[in-house]
Amino acid sequence: MASEATNSRPDVGAPVGPSPFSRPPQPKPVSMYDRARVAAPSAARPSGANAAPLPASPAGVGTGTIDEARKALESQRRNGAQWFYWVAALSLINCVVALTGAQWRFILGLGVTQVVQELSHRSGPSADVTAGLVSLAVIGLFAFFGYQATKGRGWAFIAGMVLYALDGVIFLLIQHWVGVGFHAFALVMIGRGYAASRQL
């Protein structure tokens, strides 16, 4: 019995584990002078595999906007210049209708050609040729203005608008207000084309 009790006792020299009541060792406080200097965060773009790619601006955004604006101005200039073609074409139709003896006319046409045709009828058949040549010359002039204005010639816009405004005075003198209104509308549209040509 005594030997069993002796064998059950732990060896005196055996290492004993930490006591649950003992305080664990505390780390030694580091002095402020011993601390390593922390580098300030850099504002530069990080490099390496972990660097996040910066968002790229869409290619051609500025160029596309400029091209669209230029196309819009070119379309506006072309539309304004084509009004000279309309005036010339309708005036030519008015001349042909006058030769047939009909009484209806296109209001958008030139008043000067209608005056020339009316004077030729009063003067007799011999004046019809002269009236026709004068009318064709005026119509050709407006078609020429339309061709030059389509190419962006500012002087063509100005000269055509001045002559068409003077032509509108004929309708104003005879108090043909519908003709005056159509002339004013055409001048506004031609003026928009001229304004677009100034910006190109």
Short mmCIF file of C-alpha atoms in Angstrom, two decimals:
data_model
loop_
_atom_site.label_atom_id
_atom_site.label_comp_id
_atom_site.label_asym_id
_atom_site.label_seq_id
_atom_site.Cartn_x
_atom_site.Cartn_y
_atom_site.Cartn_z
CA MET A 1 0.00 0.00 0.00
CA ALA A 2 2.76 2.39 0.88
CA SER A 3 4.56 1.69 -2.35
CA GLU A 4 1.41 2.39 -4.35
CA ALA A 5 0.92 5.70 -2.57
CA THR A 6 4.52 6.55 -3.20
CA ASN A 7 4.22 5.76 -6.90
CA SER A 8 1.01 7.82 -7.29
CA ARG A 9 2.62 11.03 -6.07
CA PRO A 10 4.04 13.21 -8.77
CA ASP A 11 7.78 13.54 -9.04
CA VAL A 12 9.21 16.48 -7.26
CA GLY A 13 11.54 17.36 -10.09
CA ALA A 14 8.87 17.15 -12.79
CA PRO A 15 7.89 20.46 -14.43
CA VAL A 16 4.70 21.92 -13.12
CA GLY A 17 2.30 23.71 -15.55
CA PRO A 18 1.26 27.34 -15.16
CA SER A 19 -1.09 27.98 -12.33
CA PRO A 20 -4.54 29.18 -13.32
CA PHE A 21 -4.22 31.88 -10.66
CA SER A 22 -0.97 33.35 -11.94
CA ARG A 23 -0.99 36.52 -14.12
CA PRO A 24 0.23 36.00 -17.67
CA PRO A 25 3.38 37.87 -18.60
CA GLN A 26 2.64 41.34 -20.00
CA PRO A 27 4.45 42.73 -23.08
CA LYS A 28 6.99 45.39 -22.44
CA PRO A 29 5.62 48.81 -23.36
CA VAL A 30 7.30 50.33 -26.37
CA SER A 31 8.61 53.84 -26.00
CA MET A 32 7.50 56.51 -28.42
CA TYR A 33 11.10 56.88 -29.46
CA ASP A 34 11.38 53.21 -30.32
CA ARG A 35 8.33 53.14 -32.60
CA ALA A 36 9.00 52.96 -36.31
CA ARG A 37 7.88 55.94 -38.26
CA VAL A 38 4.74 55.26 -40.25
CA ALA A 39 4.88 56.65 -43.77
CA ALA A 40 2.04 58.94 -44.74
CA PRO A 41 -0.35 57.46 -47.26
CA SER A 42 0.68 58.42 -50.74
CA ALA A 43 -1.86 60.11 -52.98
CA ALA A 44 -0.19 58.68 -56.05
CA ARG A 45 -1.82 55.98 -58.03
CA PRO A 46 -0.89 52.50 -56.59
CA SER A 47 1.19 50.28 -58.78
CA GLY A 48 1.39 46.55 -58.99
CA ALA A 49 -1.01 43.70 -59.24
CA ASN A 50 -3.34 45.05 -56.52
CA ALA A 51 -3.69 48.46 -58.21
CA ALA A 52 -7.25 49.16 -59.23
CA PRO A 53 -7.54 50.48 -62.80
CA LEU A 54 -8.75 54.04 -63.11
CA PRO A 55 -12.01 54.50 -65.03
CA ALA A 56 -11.19 55.38 -68.60
CA SER A 57 -13.15 58.12 -70.33
CA PRO A 58 -15.18 56.92 -73.31
CA ALA A 59 -13.21 57.30 -76.48
CA GLY A 60 -14.50 59.78 -79.03
CA VAL A 61 -17.14 61.44 -76.81
CA GLY A 62 -15.93 64.98 -77.48
CA THR A 63 -15.27 64.34 -81.15
CA GLY A 64 -18.69 62.75 -81.66
CA THR A 65 -20.47 65.71 -80.09
CA ILE A 66 -18.60 68.17 -82.30
CA ASP A 67 -19.34 66.14 -85.43
CA GLU A 68 -23.06 65.98 -84.61
CA ALA A 69 -23.21 69.73 -84.01
CA ARG A 70 -21.41 70.40 -87.29
CA LYS A 71 -23.76 68.09 -89.20
CA ALA A 72 -26.75 69.89 -87.70
CA LEU A 73 -25.36 73.28 -88.79
CA GLU A 74 -24.62 71.99 -92.29
CA SER A 75 -28.16 70.64 -92.57
CA GLN A 76 -29.60 73.97 -91.41
CA ARG A 77 -27.44 75.87 -93.92
CA ARG A 78 -28.48 73.54 -96.74
CA ASN A 79 -32.18 73.86 -95.87
CA GLY A 80 -31.93 77.64 -95.86
CA ALA A 81 -30.11 77.70 -99.18
CA GLN A 82 -32.65 75.41 -100.81
CA TRP A 83 -35.33 78.05 -100.36
CA PHE A 84 -33.73 79.92 -103.27
CA TYR A 85 -34.32 76.83 -105.41
CA TRP A 86 -37.96 76.72 -104.31
CA VAL A 87 -38.45 80.39 -105.19
CA ALA A 88 -36.81 79.90 -108.59
CA ALA A 89 -38.76 76.71 -109.40
CA LEU A 90 -42.15 78.13 -108.39
CA SER A 91 -41.45 81.34 -110.27
CA LEU A 92 -40.67 79.32 -113.39
CA ILE A 93 -43.96 77.47 -113.01
CA ASN A 94 -45.74 80.80 -112.64
CA CYS A 95 -44.23 81.97 -115.91
CA VAL A 96 -45.35 78.84 -117.74
CA VAL A 97 -48.85 79.16 -116.27
CA ALA A 98 -48.99 82.81 -117.34
CA LEU A 99 -48.16 81.83 -120.92
CA THR A 100 -51.10 79.42 -120.94
CA GLY A 101 -53.45 82.21 -119.91
CA ALA A 102 -54.38 80.73 -116.51
CA GLN A 103 -55.02 83.10 -113.64
CA TRP A 104 -53.67 81.15 -110.65
CA ARG A 105 -50.12 81.67 -109.34
CA PHE A 106 -47.84 80.34 -106.61
CA ILE A 107 -47.56 82.95 -103.88
CA LEU A 108 -44.02 81.89 -102.94
CA GLY A 109 -42.84 82.80 -106.43
CA LEU A 110 -41.28 86.09 -107.39
CA GLY A 111 -43.57 89.07 -107.71
CA VAL A 112 -41.32 90.77 -110.25
CA THR A 113 -41.84 87.98 -112.78
CA GLN A 114 -45.59 88.27 -112.36
CA VAL A 115 -45.40 92.04 -112.93
CA VAL A 116 -43.29 91.53 -116.05
CA GLN A 117 -45.74 88.96 -117.38
CA GLU A 118 -48.69 91.25 -116.70
CA LEU A 119 -47.02 94.17 -118.48
CA SER A 120 -46.22 91.99 -121.47
CA HIS A 121 -49.89 91.01 -121.84
CA ARG A 122 -50.89 94.66 -121.92
CA SER A 123 -48.21 95.56 -124.43
CA GLY A 124 -49.10 92.85 -126.88
CA PRO A 125 -47.68 89.56 -128.09
CA SER A 126 -44.43 91.18 -129.25
CA ALA A 127 -43.46 91.87 -125.62
CA ASP A 128 -43.90 88.26 -124.49
CA VAL A 129 -40.43 87.26 -125.64
CA THR A 130 -38.80 90.13 -123.77
CA ALA A 131 -40.83 89.38 -120.65
CA GLY A 132 -39.88 85.73 -120.87
CA LEU A 133 -36.18 86.52 -121.13
CA VAL A 134 -36.32 88.94 -118.21
CA SER A 135 -38.19 86.41 -116.09
CA LEU A 136 -35.71 83.64 -116.95
CA ALA A 137 -32.80 85.91 -116.05
CA VAL A 138 -34.27 86.71 -112.62
CA ILE A 139 -35.14 83.06 -111.99
CA GLY A 140 -31.65 81.97 -113.03
CA LEU A 141 -30.17 84.55 -110.65
CA PHE A 142 -32.05 83.08 -107.70
CA ALA A 143 -31.04 79.57 -108.72
CA PHE A 144 -27.44 80.81 -108.80
CA PHE A 145 -27.86 82.23 -105.29
CA GLY A 146 -29.14 78.85 -104.15
CA TYR A 147 -26.14 77.05 -105.64
CA GLN A 148 -23.63 79.39 -104.03
CA ALA A 149 -25.47 79.45 -100.70
CA THR A 150 -25.45 75.66 -100.57
CA LYS A 151 -21.66 75.85 -100.75
CA GLY A 152 -21.66 78.21 -97.77
CA ARG A 153 -21.14 81.54 -99.57
CA GLY A 154 -22.37 84.20 -97.19
CA TRP A 155 -22.66 86.87 -99.86
CA ALA A 156 -25.13 84.68 -101.75
CA PHE A 157 -27.39 84.49 -98.70
CA ILE A 158 -27.24 88.26 -98.18
CA ALA A 159 -27.76 89.23 -101.83
CA GLY A 160 -30.61 86.75 -102.23
CA MET A 161 -32.36 87.91 -99.07
CA VAL A 162 -32.08 91.57 -100.09
CA LEU A 163 -33.55 90.94 -103.54
CA TYR A 164 -36.29 88.70 -102.17
CA ALA A 165 -37.19 91.32 -99.55
CA LEU A 166 -37.45 93.94 -102.33
CA ASP A 167 -39.63 91.52 -104.25
CA GLY A 168 -41.87 91.26 -101.20
CA VAL A 169 -42.38 95.04 -101.34
CA ILE A 170 -44.39 94.46 -104.54
CA PHE A 171 -46.91 92.36 -102.60
CA LEU A 172 -46.86 94.96 -99.84
CA LEU A 173 -47.72 97.76 -102.26
CA ILE A 174 -50.70 95.91 -103.68
CA GLN A 175 -51.66 94.83 -100.12
CA HIS A 176 -51.44 91.15 -100.89
CA TRP A 177 -50.91 90.12 -97.27
CA VAL A 178 -50.71 86.39 -97.93
CA GLY A 179 -47.84 87.00 -100.32
CA VAL A 180 -46.16 89.28 -97.78
CA GLY A 181 -46.49 86.59 -95.12
CA PHE A 182 -44.99 83.91 -97.36
CA HIS A 183 -42.10 86.15 -98.29
CA ALA A 184 -41.45 86.91 -94.63
CA PHE A 185 -41.50 83.22 -93.74
CA ALA A 186 -39.09 82.36 -96.56
CA LEU A 187 -36.75 85.15 -95.45
CA VAL A 188 -36.72 83.77 -91.90
CA MET A 189 -35.79 80.31 -93.14
CA ILE A 190 -33.09 81.68 -95.42
CA GLY A 191 -31.80 83.78 -92.53
CA ARG A 192 -31.48 80.66 -90.39
CA GLY A 193 -29.39 79.09 -93.11
CA TYR A 194 -27.18 82.17 -93.22
CA ALA A 195 -26.74 82.09 -89.44
CA ALA A 196 -25.66 78.45 -89.65
CA SER A 197 -23.15 79.24 -92.38
CA ARG A 198 -21.58 81.89 -90.13
CA GLN A 199 -20.97 79.29 -87.43
CA LEU A 200 -19.28 76.79 -89.73
#
